[in-house]
């Protein structure tokens, strides 16, 4: 089986400071990879390098494209990379406001990616948008409302719908549950788990919340100071952490 | 005529503007940045159009200015007088006699012919501006032909109003490449943009952009398959000349709800009246 995404030796420096250093891993179709670590450990830098938002100083991000097979997305031309960004890839921001157009209705937000890839039939776009709102548990009657009138959890679900409408194969998520209260978090996680399983999505989830990776991720990487200190199956890493930092991380979780 | 250089601007500035115009003509619809000058009038009064007109005028030209189709409104009168004084060119109100026509918000009803230049005053040249505030991003979108966002605006129109409610500054695609703001002309005028015999130049003074359409350029108004573009106008004949094919202004004539519809193109209306056409409100 060929990996969907193959990351080799990704390094990003901010001057003398290391963002992330020499990160390599393979992600297979249908697999969910979690990246955990404390603030400033380089997990967001790594995610942005992989998603093409930042250019790494060294390394390769090889993606198995639908048309041309395996391609290094870093050396790929910008139009190709941006095309990938609105078709096969999706990016869920921590703050829904970063990923949504707040001045555009929910339907328009979901439809934007469809129109960006050339859909020009209003009725079809609207039907698909309504369908996707239903899938993320937003009432169809809200299709013409702006996201500013939505609650935080709804905005986050809208952002997910907007990203998944073009049927991407790989989803990057940056702290998708950050800033939501626990009951809303639980519902969102439930929804995400369902979507990932139903659609056979591959996903890379960056978070500092171990519960999120426990629920969603098949595999886990623990990062500290820009480097991967431990990687393995989620249960294995969380139940039997080997590295001192992983042990600290796992033991830091409050038990209620 | 001793106190001003011909057409107010100095020769170097006119050269710079002509260069921008030529570049604009070679890449139809592309916004060419230019070093817009301070003009002796406020921004929003047509400083971009005036600079473009100044750069293309020659002493033999006949100049016409219209504002919302009319030759006799403040803006039109002041710009016409400006070039009378600084360039000494002949002026006219007859569309067919003019060689350079500066316009705000309209295209004349009478079809233009080869050899004429139509200069538009443009407030905001960037069609994507209200959807994407970052200039760096809109430039990238133009260069990569990412125009999905433009349809989001039309989508919003339909979802809110049931039809495409954008009625002026209706976005167009030029020669299948650049999406362009045709300046705030009514969408009724959009079909005239394409395949026009005259040269069309667009000047935005405050925003420092010039763009252009060479003669006989393909210009398509954006739309959806199930909501096609429609060039709309008030569904009335002109009250003065009876024309049914021209763009109309609605005038409130008393405080009892009285109103009349008249051609916004005064030259067209007057020519028709002179030829004996009469509308129902004509005295």
Short mmCIF file of C-alpha atoms in Angstrom, two decimals:
data_model
loop_
_atom_site.label_atom_id
_atom_site.label_comp_id
_atom_site.label_asym_id
_atom_site.label_seq_id
_atom_site.Cartn_x
_atom_site.Cartn_y
_atom_site.Cartn_z
CA UNK A 1 0.00 0.00 0.00
CA UNK A 2 1.40 3.42 -0.92
CA UNK A 3 1.26 6.08 1.76
CA UNK A 4 -1.13 8.95 1.06
CA UNK A 5 1.30 11.41 2.56
CA UNK A 6 4.96 10.82 3.08
CA UNK A 7 6.84 13.40 5.12
CA UNK A 8 10.62 13.29 5.06
CA UNK A 9 13.02 15.37 7.10
CA UNK A 10 10.86 18.48 7.46
CA UNK A 11 12.87 21.27 9.07
CA UNK A 12 11.78 24.85 9.62
CA UNK A 13 13.92 27.43 11.38
CA UNK A 14 12.98 30.90 12.51
CA UNK A 15 16.43 32.44 12.44
CA UNK A 16 18.50 30.65 15.05
CA UNK A 17 15.37 29.28 16.67
CA UNK A 18 14.09 25.87 15.58
CA UNK A 19 10.44 25.62 14.56
CA UNK A 20 10.55 21.91 13.88
CA UNK A 21 13.48 19.71 13.00
CA UNK A 22 13.88 16.58 10.90
CA UNK A 23 10.34 15.22 11.17
CA UNK A 24 9.53 12.18 9.07
CA UNK A 25 6.50 9.89 8.93
CA UNK A 26 4.13 8.14 6.55
CA UNK A 27 0.38 8.48 6.63
CA UNK A 28 -1.69 5.76 4.98
CA UNK A 29 -5.17 6.16 3.47
CA UNK A 30 -7.87 6.14 6.12
CA UNK A 31 -5.42 6.73 8.94
CA UNK A 32 -5.66 9.47 11.54
CA UNK A 33 -2.43 10.79 12.95
CA UNK A 34 -2.32 12.85 16.12
CA UNK A 35 0.45 15.30 16.93
CA UNK A 36 0.62 16.34 20.57
CA UNK A 37 2.97 18.54 22.52
CA UNK A 38 2.99 21.65 24.64
CA UNK A 39 2.70 25.18 23.31
CA UNK A 40 5.77 26.13 21.29
CA UNK A 41 6.77 22.53 20.61
CA UNK A 42 6.54 23.10 16.85
CA UNK A 43 3.39 21.14 16.10
CA UNK A 44 1.59 24.00 14.39
CA UNK A 45 4.73 24.89 12.42
CA UNK A 46 4.91 21.30 11.24
CA UNK A 47 1.23 21.30 10.27
CA UNK A 48 1.58 24.55 8.35
CA UNK A 49 4.65 23.22 6.53
CA UNK A 50 2.75 20.12 5.48
CA UNK A 51 -0.34 22.06 4.41
CA UNK A 52 1.72 24.44 2.28
CA UNK A 53 1.12 27.54 4.41
CA UNK A 54 4.80 27.73 5.30
CA UNK A 55 7.79 26.75 3.21
CA UNK A 56 10.10 24.43 5.15
CA UNK A 57 13.87 24.97 4.97
CA UNK A 58 14.48 21.32 4.21
CA UNK A 59 12.56 18.15 3.59
CA UNK A 60 9.86 16.73 1.37
CA UNK A 61 6.09 16.38 1.65
CA UNK A 62 5.11 13.77 -0.91
CA UNK A 63 1.39 13.46 -1.57
CA UNK A 64 -0.27 10.74 -3.61
CA UNK A 65 -2.28 12.95 -6.03
CA UNK A 66 -5.29 11.63 -7.90
CA UNK A 67 -3.98 12.52 -11.32
CA UNK A 68 -0.18 12.35 -11.31
CA UNK A 69 0.61 9.93 -8.51
CA UNK A 70 3.21 10.80 -5.88
CA UNK A 71 4.35 14.44 -6.02
CA UNK A 72 6.45 16.59 -3.73
CA UNK A 73 4.06 19.37 -2.77
CA UNK A 74 6.86 21.71 -1.71
CA UNK A 75 8.51 21.88 -5.12
CA UNK A 76 5.13 21.82 -6.90
CA UNK A 77 4.05 25.12 -8.51
CA UNK A 78 1.90 27.42 -6.43
CA UNK A 79 -1.25 27.12 -8.58
CA UNK A 80 -1.05 23.34 -8.31
CA UNK A 81 -0.58 23.51 -4.57
CA UNK A 82 -3.48 25.91 -4.14
CA UNK A 83 -5.64 23.68 -6.33
CA UNK A 84 -4.76 20.78 -4.06
CA UNK A 85 -5.68 23.00 -1.12
CA UNK A 86 -9.24 23.33 -2.35
CA UNK A 87 -9.80 19.84 -3.71
CA UNK A 88 -7.94 16.97 -2.05
CA UNK A 89 -6.87 18.80 1.07
CA UNK A 90 -8.82 20.51 3.77
CA UNK A 91 -7.65 22.67 6.64
CA UNK A 92 -9.66 23.13 9.81
CA UNK A 93 -8.47 26.12 11.80
CA UNK A 94 -8.57 26.34 15.56
CA UNK A 95 -10.64 29.50 15.39
CA UNK A 96 -13.59 29.06 13.07
CA UNK A 97 -13.33 32.76 12.22
CA UNK A 98 -10.00 32.12 10.47
CA UNK A 99 -11.52 29.47 8.26
CA UNK A 100 -14.90 31.02 7.53
CA UNK A 101 -16.04 34.11 5.70
CA UNK A 102 -17.99 35.82 8.41
CA UNK A 103 -19.79 38.17 6.04
CA UNK A 104 -21.11 35.37 3.84
CA UNK A 105 -24.08 33.09 4.62
CA UNK A 106 -23.57 29.52 5.80
CA UNK A 107 -24.64 28.22 2.39
CA UNK A 108 -22.19 30.53 0.64
CA UNK A 109 -19.42 29.41 2.96
CA UNK A 110 -20.02 25.76 2.15
CA UNK A 111 -20.53 26.50 -1.54
CA UNK A 112 -17.34 28.51 -1.95
CA UNK A 113 -15.12 25.50 -2.50
CA UNK A 114 -17.59 24.08 -5.02
CA UNK A 115 -17.62 27.35 -6.95
CA UNK A 116 -13.83 27.52 -6.70
CA UNK A 117 -13.56 24.23 -8.57
CA UNK A 118 -15.95 25.38 -11.27
CA UNK A 119 -19.47 24.50 -10.12
CA UNK A 120 -21.83 26.98 -11.80
CA UNK A 121 -25.32 25.69 -11.06
CA UNK A 122 -26.96 27.57 -8.19
CA UNK A 123 -29.53 24.89 -7.41
CA UNK A 124 -26.91 22.11 -7.21
CA UNK A 125 -24.58 24.17 -5.05
CA UNK A 126 -27.39 25.00 -2.66
CA UNK A 127 -28.55 21.39 -2.43
CA UNK A 128 -25.06 20.21 -1.62
CA UNK A 129 -24.60 22.96 0.95
CA UNK A 130 -27.90 22.08 2.63
CA UNK A 131 -26.98 18.41 2.61
CA UNK A 132 -23.66 19.14 4.29
CA UNK A 133 -25.22 21.37 6.91
CA UNK A 134 -27.42 18.40 7.80
CA UNK A 135 -24.41 16.13 8.08
CA UNK A 136 -22.77 18.42 10.60
CA UNK A 137 -26.04 18.77 12.52
CA UNK A 138 -26.86 22.33 11.55
CA UNK A 139 -30.53 22.90 10.81
CA UNK A 140 -31.24 23.43 7.10
CA UNK A 141 -33.25 26.55 7.95
CA UNK A 142 -29.99 28.27 8.94
CA UNK A 143 -28.56 28.01 5.42
CA UNK A 144 -28.98 31.73 4.71
CA UNK A 145 -27.79 32.94 8.11
CA UNK A 146 -24.36 34.38 8.58
CA UNK A 147 -21.86 32.57 10.79
CA UNK A 148 -21.79 35.61 13.08
CA UNK A 149 -25.21 34.49 14.33
CA UNK A 150 -23.91 30.98 15.09
CA UNK A 151 -22.55 29.68 18.39
CA UNK A 152 -18.87 28.71 18.64
CA UNK A 153 -19.62 25.00 18.26
CA UNK A 154 -21.84 25.61 15.23
CA UNK A 155 -19.18 27.80 13.62
CA UNK A 156 -16.67 25.02 14.06
CA UNK A 157 -19.04 22.47 12.54
CA UNK A 158 -19.76 24.86 9.67
CA UNK A 159 -16.06 25.16 9.05
CA UNK A 160 -15.81 21.39 8.88
CA UNK A 161 -18.70 21.17 6.41
CA UNK A 162 -17.12 23.87 4.27
CA UNK A 163 -13.90 21.89 4.16
CA UNK A 164 -15.37 18.48 3.46
CA UNK A 165 -17.83 19.44 0.74
CA UNK A 166 -15.40 18.79 -2.12
CA UNK A 167 -14.60 15.32 -0.79
CA UNK A 168 -10.99 15.84 0.28
CA UNK A 169 -8.83 12.84 1.08
CA UNK A 170 -6.62 14.49 3.66
CA UNK A 171 -7.73 16.86 6.40
CA UNK A 172 -5.35 18.97 8.45
CA UNK A 173 -6.80 20.01 11.78
CA UNK A 174 -5.25 22.57 14.08
CA UNK A 175 -6.76 22.19 17.55
CA UNK A 176 -10.28 21.62 16.19
CA UNK A 177 -11.81 21.55 19.68
CA UNK A 178 -9.83 24.42 21.18
CA UNK A 179 -11.92 27.11 22.80
CA UNK A 180 -15.10 25.04 22.98
CA UNK A 181 -16.72 23.95 26.22
CA UNK A 182 -16.51 20.26 27.11
CA UNK A 183 -20.01 19.14 26.14
CA UNK A 184 -19.70 20.89 22.77
CA UNK A 185 -16.24 19.36 22.40
CA UNK A 186 -17.68 15.91 22.99
CA UNK A 187 -20.33 16.39 20.31
CA UNK A 188 -17.81 17.74 17.85
CA UNK A 189 -15.46 14.85 18.48
CA UNK A 190 -18.29 12.41 18.01
CA UNK A 191 -19.19 14.07 14.74
CA UNK A 192 -15.59 14.14 13.54
CA UNK A 193 -15.10 10.49 14.41
CA UNK A 194 -18.22 9.59 12.45
CA UNK A 195 -17.19 11.62 9.42
CA UNK A 196 -13.65 10.31 9.39
CA UNK A 197 -14.86 6.72 9.56
CA UNK A 198 -17.74 7.10 7.08
CA UNK A 199 -15.75 8.97 4.46
CA UNK A 200 -12.53 7.04 4.95
CA UNK A 201 -10.64 10.28 5.43
CA UNK A 202 -7.04 10.54 6.41
CA UNK A 203 -6.37 13.24 8.92
CA UNK A 204 -3.56 14.91 10.78
CA UNK A 205 -4.73 16.42 14.04
CA UNK A 206 -2.61 18.82 16.03
CA UNK A 207 -3.75 19.24 19.60
CA UNK A 208 -2.60 19.54 23.16
CA UNK A 209 -5.70 17.73 24.36
CA UNK A 210 -4.89 14.07 24.91
CA UNK A 211 -8.56 13.12 25.04
CA UNK A 212 -8.96 14.29 21.45
CA UNK A 213 -6.23 12.03 20.16
CA UNK A 214 -7.40 9.16 22.32
CA UNK A 215 -10.77 9.33 20.59
CA UNK A 216 -9.73 10.13 17.04
CA UNK A 217 -6.16 9.15 16.31
CA UNK A 218 -4.83 5.78 15.27
CA UNK A 219 -1.26 6.84 15.71
CA UNK A 220 0.44 9.50 17.75
CA UNK A 221 3.57 11.62 17.63
CA UNK A 222 4.77 13.49 20.70
CA UNK A 223 6.75 16.64 19.98
CA UNK A 224 9.01 18.66 22.20
CA UNK A 225 11.26 21.57 21.24
CA UNK A 226 10.63 21.01 17.55
CA UNK A 227 11.52 17.34 17.56
CA UNK A 228 9.50 14.14 17.66
CA UNK A 229 10.39 12.44 20.93
CA UNK A 230 8.04 9.51 20.70
CA UNK A 231 5.76 7.95 18.10
CA UNK A 232 3.54 4.91 18.01
CA UNK A 233 0.01 3.62 18.27
CA UNK A 234 -2.18 5.94 20.29
CA UNK A 235 -3.03 3.44 23.04
CA UNK A 236 0.55 2.33 23.28
CA UNK A 237 1.92 5.84 23.72
CA UNK A 238 -0.79 7.02 26.09
CA UNK A 239 -0.91 3.88 28.26
CA UNK A 240 2.78 3.13 28.30
CA UNK A 241 4.73 6.30 27.58
CA UNK A 242 8.47 5.70 27.24
CA UNK A 243 10.01 9.13 26.91
CA UNK A 244 10.22 11.28 30.01
CA UNK A 245 8.34 14.11 28.36
CA UNK A 246 5.51 11.82 27.22
CA UNK A 247 5.23 10.52 30.75
CA UNK A 248 5.01 14.06 32.05
CA UNK A 249 2.36 14.91 29.45
CA UNK A 250 0.20 11.89 30.24
CA UNK A 251 0.51 12.38 33.98
CA UNK A 252 -0.42 16.06 33.68
CA UNK A 253 -3.97 15.25 32.65
CA UNK A 254 -6.39 15.97 35.45
CA UNK A 255 -8.49 13.02 36.49
CA UNK A 256 -11.97 14.05 37.48
CA UNK B 1 -3.34 78.77 -23.26
CA UNK B 2 0.04 79.96 -22.03
CA UNK B 3 -0.55 79.11 -18.40
CA UNK B 4 -1.03 75.33 -18.80
CA UNK B 5 0.76 72.58 -20.63
CA UNK B 6 -1.61 71.01 -23.17
CA UNK B 7 -4.31 69.08 -21.26
CA UNK B 8 -2.97 70.20 -17.87
CA UNK B 9 -0.54 67.29 -17.19
CA UNK B 10 3.15 67.60 -18.02
CA UNK B 11 4.53 65.54 -20.89
CA UNK B 12 6.43 63.06 -18.71
CA UNK B 13 3.30 62.23 -16.76
CA UNK B 14 1.31 61.76 -19.95
CA UNK B 15 3.99 59.42 -21.25
CA UNK B 16 3.82 57.39 -18.06
CA UNK B 17 0.03 57.16 -18.30
CA UNK B 18 0.16 56.26 -21.99
CA UNK B 19 2.57 53.47 -21.19
CA UNK B 20 0.12 52.12 -18.60
CA UNK B 21 -2.70 52.42 -21.13
CA UNK B 22 -0.73 50.50 -23.76
CA UNK B 23 0.05 47.79 -21.27
CA UNK B 24 -3.60 47.65 -20.30
CA UNK B 25 -4.62 47.31 -23.93
CA UNK B 26 -2.25 44.43 -24.49
CA UNK B 27 -3.55 42.56 -21.45
CA UNK B 28 -7.31 43.25 -21.58
CA UNK B 29 -8.87 43.44 -18.13
CA UNK B 30 -5.58 43.48 -16.24
CA UNK B 31 -5.21 46.30 -13.72
CA UNK B 32 -2.01 48.22 -14.46
CA UNK B 33 -0.65 50.25 -11.53
CA UNK B 34 0.33 53.81 -12.42
CA UNK B 35 1.63 56.81 -10.52
CA UNK B 36 -1.61 58.73 -10.24
CA UNK B 37 -1.13 62.49 -9.84
CA UNK B 38 -2.88 64.96 -7.64
CA UNK B 39 -5.50 66.63 -9.77
CA UNK B 40 -7.22 69.95 -9.08
CA UNK B 41 -10.38 68.16 -7.99
CA UNK B 42 -11.22 65.77 -5.16
CA UNK B 43 -10.94 62.00 -5.42
CA UNK B 44 -14.26 60.56 -6.46
CA UNK B 45 -14.84 63.32 -9.00
CA UNK B 46 -13.13 61.39 -11.74
CA UNK B 47 -9.43 62.03 -11.19
CA UNK B 48 -8.57 58.72 -12.85
CA UNK B 49 -10.72 59.39 -15.88
CA UNK B 50 -9.36 62.93 -16.20
CA UNK B 51 -5.76 61.70 -16.21
CA UNK B 52 -6.53 59.08 -18.84
CA UNK B 53 -8.37 61.66 -20.96
CA UNK B 54 -5.47 64.10 -20.59
CA UNK B 55 -3.05 61.43 -21.79
CA UNK B 56 -5.05 60.47 -24.89
CA UNK B 57 -6.34 63.90 -25.98
CA UNK B 58 -4.79 65.56 -29.03
CA UNK B 59 -5.49 69.14 -30.18
CA UNK B 60 -7.70 67.81 -33.01
CA UNK B 61 -9.97 65.81 -30.72
CA UNK B 62 -13.58 66.56 -29.95
CA UNK B 63 -14.36 65.93 -26.32
CA UNK B 64 -17.60 64.90 -24.63
CA UNK B 65 -18.24 64.23 -20.95
CA UNK B 66 -21.24 62.47 -19.50
CA UNK B 67 -22.17 61.85 -15.89
CA UNK B 68 -24.86 59.18 -15.40
CA UNK B 69 -25.58 59.63 -19.09
CA UNK B 70 -26.18 63.39 -18.85
CA UNK B 71 -24.08 66.13 -20.45
CA UNK B 72 -25.40 68.86 -18.19
CA UNK B 73 -24.68 67.67 -14.64
CA UNK B 74 -22.07 69.26 -12.37
CA UNK B 75 -19.41 66.66 -12.86
CA UNK B 76 -19.79 66.59 -16.64
CA UNK B 77 -19.85 70.37 -16.97
CA UNK B 78 -16.82 70.93 -14.74
CA UNK B 79 -14.64 68.31 -16.46
CA UNK B 80 -15.68 69.56 -19.91
CA UNK B 81 -14.80 73.12 -18.92
CA UNK B 82 -11.53 71.90 -17.43
CA UNK B 83 -10.35 70.50 -20.76
CA UNK B 84 -11.77 73.44 -22.71
CA UNK B 85 -9.55 75.68 -20.63
CA UNK B 86 -6.43 73.53 -20.31
CA UNK B 87 -6.40 71.83 -23.71
CA UNK B 88 -8.49 74.13 -25.84
CA UNK B 89 -10.11 71.16 -27.56
CA UNK B 90 -13.48 71.33 -29.22
CA UNK B 91 -16.31 69.94 -27.12
CA UNK B 92 -19.64 68.49 -28.06
CA UNK B 93 -22.63 66.77 -26.54
CA UNK B 94 -23.33 64.67 -29.65
CA UNK B 95 -22.08 61.11 -29.11
CA UNK B 96 -21.31 60.49 -32.78
CA UNK B 97 -19.26 63.71 -33.17
CA UNK B 98 -17.00 63.05 -30.20
CA UNK B 99 -13.64 61.33 -30.56
CA UNK B 100 -12.96 61.06 -26.82
CA UNK B 101 -15.85 60.52 -24.41
CA UNK B 102 -15.27 60.55 -20.68
CA UNK B 103 -18.05 58.86 -18.78
CA UNK B 104 -19.21 58.19 -15.29
CA UNK B 105 -21.68 55.33 -14.73
CA UNK B 106 -23.01 54.94 -18.31
CA UNK B 107 -22.21 53.85 -21.84
CA UNK B 108 -23.95 56.04 -24.44
CA UNK B 109 -27.03 54.50 -26.03
CA UNK B 110 -25.85 55.25 -29.54
CA UNK B 111 -23.40 52.56 -30.68
CA UNK B 112 -19.84 53.89 -30.76
CA UNK B 113 -17.72 53.57 -33.86
CA UNK B 114 -14.09 52.87 -34.63
CA UNK B 115 -11.76 55.73 -33.84
CA UNK B 116 -13.63 56.74 -30.71
CA UNK B 117 -12.23 56.34 -27.19
CA UNK B 118 -14.49 55.84 -24.20
CA UNK B 119 -12.86 56.77 -20.87
CA UNK B 120 -14.48 55.47 -17.68
CA UNK B 121 -14.10 56.94 -14.21
CA UNK B 122 -13.58 54.08 -11.78
CA UNK B 123 -13.96 54.38 -8.01
CA UNK B 124 -12.84 50.85 -7.04
CA UNK B 125 -11.13 48.86 -9.79
CA UNK B 126 -10.83 45.61 -7.84
CA UNK B 127 -13.93 43.45 -8.36
CA UNK B 128 -12.90 41.16 -5.49
CA UNK B 129 -12.31 43.98 -3.02
CA UNK B 130 -15.42 43.64 -0.87
CA UNK B 131 -14.93 39.89 -0.59
CA UNK B 132 -11.18 39.86 0.00
CA UNK B 133 -9.74 42.97 1.63
CA UNK B 134 -6.05 42.05 1.15
CA UNK B 135 -4.53 43.47 -2.02
CA UNK B 136 -1.72 40.88 -1.93
CA UNK B 137 -4.33 38.14 -1.94
CA UNK B 138 -6.53 39.60 -4.71
CA UNK B 139 -3.47 40.02 -6.94
CA UNK B 140 -2.62 36.38 -6.36
CA UNK B 141 -6.18 35.39 -7.14
CA UNK B 142 -6.03 37.30 -10.43
CA UNK B 143 -2.69 35.83 -11.39
CA UNK B 144 -3.81 32.29 -10.58
CA UNK B 145 -7.30 32.80 -12.05
CA UNK B 146 -9.00 31.86 -8.79
CA UNK B 147 -12.36 33.48 -9.31
CA UNK B 148 -14.63 31.18 -7.29
CA UNK B 149 -15.13 33.97 -4.79
CA UNK B 150 -16.82 36.18 -7.36
CA UNK B 151 -19.55 33.59 -7.68
CA UNK B 152 -19.92 33.51 -3.91
CA UNK B 153 -21.10 37.11 -4.16
CA UNK B 154 -23.66 36.19 -6.81
CA UNK B 155 -24.68 33.15 -4.74
CA UNK B 156 -25.32 35.44 -1.78
CA UNK B 157 -27.44 37.68 -3.97
CA UNK B 158 -29.66 34.82 -5.08
CA UNK B 159 -29.97 33.29 -1.62
CA UNK B 160 -31.01 36.64 -0.17
CA UNK B 161 -33.12 38.11 -2.96
CA UNK B 162 -34.10 35.16 -5.12
CA UNK B 163 -32.27 36.59 -8.12
CA UNK B 164 -28.94 38.24 -8.86
CA UNK B 165 -29.59 41.62 -7.28
CA UNK B 166 -26.27 43.19 -8.28
CA UNK B 167 -27.51 45.85 -10.65
CA UNK B 168 -24.42 47.95 -11.29
CA UNK B 169 -20.66 47.27 -11.33
CA UNK B 170 -21.65 43.79 -12.44
CA UNK B 171 -18.47 41.66 -12.75
CA UNK B 172 -17.39 40.48 -16.19
CA UNK B 173 -14.80 38.08 -17.52
CA UNK B 174 -12.60 39.43 -20.29
CA UNK B 175 -11.44 37.11 -23.08
CA UNK B 176 -11.88 34.13 -20.74
CA UNK B 177 -9.11 35.37 -18.47
CA UNK B 178 -9.39 38.38 -16.16
CA UNK B 179 -12.42 39.17 -14.06
CA UNK B 180 -12.98 42.91 -14.30
CA UNK B 181 -15.10 45.54 -12.61
CA UNK B 182 -16.74 47.49 -15.44
CA UNK B 183 -17.01 50.58 -13.14
CA UNK B 184 -20.44 51.33 -11.69
CA UNK B 185 -22.32 51.20 -14.99
CA UNK B 186 -25.79 49.62 -14.77
CA UNK B 187 -25.79 45.99 -15.79
CA UNK B 188 -28.06 47.09 -18.65
CA UNK B 189 -24.87 48.42 -20.26
CA UNK B 190 -22.84 45.24 -19.74
CA UNK B 191 -23.68 43.68 -23.13
CA UNK B 192 -22.31 46.81 -24.84
CA UNK B 193 -18.87 46.28 -23.30
CA UNK B 194 -18.17 43.26 -25.44
CA UNK B 195 -17.35 43.49 -29.12
CA UNK B 196 -17.37 47.30 -29.03
CA UNK B 197 -15.81 49.15 -31.96
CA UNK B 198 -14.36 51.90 -29.75
CA UNK B 199 -11.41 51.64 -27.38
CA UNK B 200 -12.46 51.50 -23.73
CA UNK B 201 -10.10 52.83 -21.07
CA UNK B 202 -10.70 52.70 -17.33
CA UNK B 203 -8.94 55.05 -14.91
CA UNK B 204 -9.01 54.84 -11.12
CA UNK B 205 -7.17 57.85 -9.69
CA UNK B 206 -7.30 57.21 -5.97
CA UNK B 207 -6.60 53.50 -6.40
CA UNK B 208 -3.89 54.20 -9.01
CA UNK B 209 -4.98 51.63 -11.55
CA UNK B 210 -5.63 51.74 -15.28
CA UNK B 211 -7.18 48.94 -17.30
CA UNK B 212 -8.50 48.72 -20.81
CA UNK B 213 -10.53 46.86 -23.38
CA UNK B 214 -9.26 47.03 -26.98
CA UNK B 215 -11.90 47.13 -29.73
CA UNK B 216 -13.89 43.94 -30.34
CA UNK B 217 -12.93 42.26 -27.08
CA UNK B 218 -14.96 39.37 -25.75
CA UNK B 219 -16.62 40.36 -22.45
CA UNK B 220 -18.92 37.95 -20.63
CA UNK B 221 -21.00 38.81 -17.57
CA UNK B 222 -20.66 36.19 -14.82
CA UNK B 223 -23.73 34.16 -13.90
CA UNK B 224 -25.08 30.76 -12.90
CA UNK B 225 -26.44 28.17 -15.33
CA UNK B 226 -29.85 28.28 -13.65
CA UNK B 227 -29.75 32.04 -13.02
CA UNK B 228 -28.45 33.53 -16.28
CA UNK B 229 -27.34 37.13 -16.61
CA UNK B 230 -30.10 39.56 -17.50
CA UNK B 231 -29.60 43.15 -18.65
CA UNK B 232 -32.41 44.82 -16.75
CA UNK B 233 -33.96 48.28 -16.90
CA UNK B 234 -37.11 49.97 -15.66
CA UNK B 235 -40.04 48.49 -17.54
CA UNK B 236 -41.38 51.75 -18.99
CA UNK B 237 -40.96 53.87 -22.11
CA UNK B 238 -39.13 57.20 -21.80
CA UNK B 239 -41.57 59.93 -20.77
CA UNK B 240 -39.90 62.51 -23.01
CA UNK B 241 -39.02 60.65 -26.21
CA UNK B 242 -40.95 57.40 -25.89
CA UNK B 243 -37.87 55.21 -26.33
CA UNK B 244 -38.34 51.66 -25.07
CA UNK B 245 -34.77 50.49 -25.62
CA UNK B 246 -32.83 52.97 -23.48
CA UNK B 247 -31.78 52.99 -19.83
CA UNK B 248 -34.13 55.13 -17.75
CA UNK B 249 -33.85 57.38 -14.71
CA UNK B 250 -36.81 57.50 -12.37
CA UNK B 251 -37.71 61.05 -11.37
CA UNK B 252 -40.00 61.94 -8.47
CA UNK B 253 -41.97 64.93 -9.72
CA UNK B 254 -44.24 65.79 -6.80
CA UNK B 255 -44.97 64.71 -3.23
CA UNK B 256 -48.07 62.75 -4.25
CA UNK B 257 -46.22 59.73 -5.57
CA UNK B 258 -45.94 61.17 -9.07
CA UNK B 259 -43.00 59.94 -11.05
CA UNK B 260 -41.71 59.82 -14.56
CA UNK B 261 -39.12 57.78 -16.38
CA UNK B 262 -36.71 59.50 -18.73
CA UNK B 263 -33.66 58.41 -20.70
CA UNK B 264 -30.51 58.81 -18.63
CA UNK B 265 -28.63 59.51 -21.88
CA UNK B 266 -29.63 63.15 -22.52
CA UNK B 267 -28.05 63.32 -25.97
CA UNK B 268 -29.94 60.23 -27.13
CA UNK B 269 -33.22 61.58 -25.74
CA UNK B 270 -32.81 65.04 -27.25
CA UNK B 271 -31.87 63.63 -30.64
CA UNK B 272 -35.01 61.49 -30.62
CA UNK B 273 -37.19 64.40 -29.59
CA UNK B 274 -35.67 66.53 -32.36
CA UNK B 275 -36.55 63.74 -34.79
CA UNK B 276 -40.18 64.04 -33.74
CA UNK B 277 -40.53 61.22 -31.17
CA UNK B 278 -42.72 62.12 -28.24
CA UNK B 279 -43.34 60.41 -24.91
CA UNK B 280 -46.47 60.68 -22.82
CA UNK B 281 -44.99 63.24 -20.41
CA UNK B 282 -43.52 65.56 -23.04
CA UNK B 283 -44.81 69.10 -22.86
#
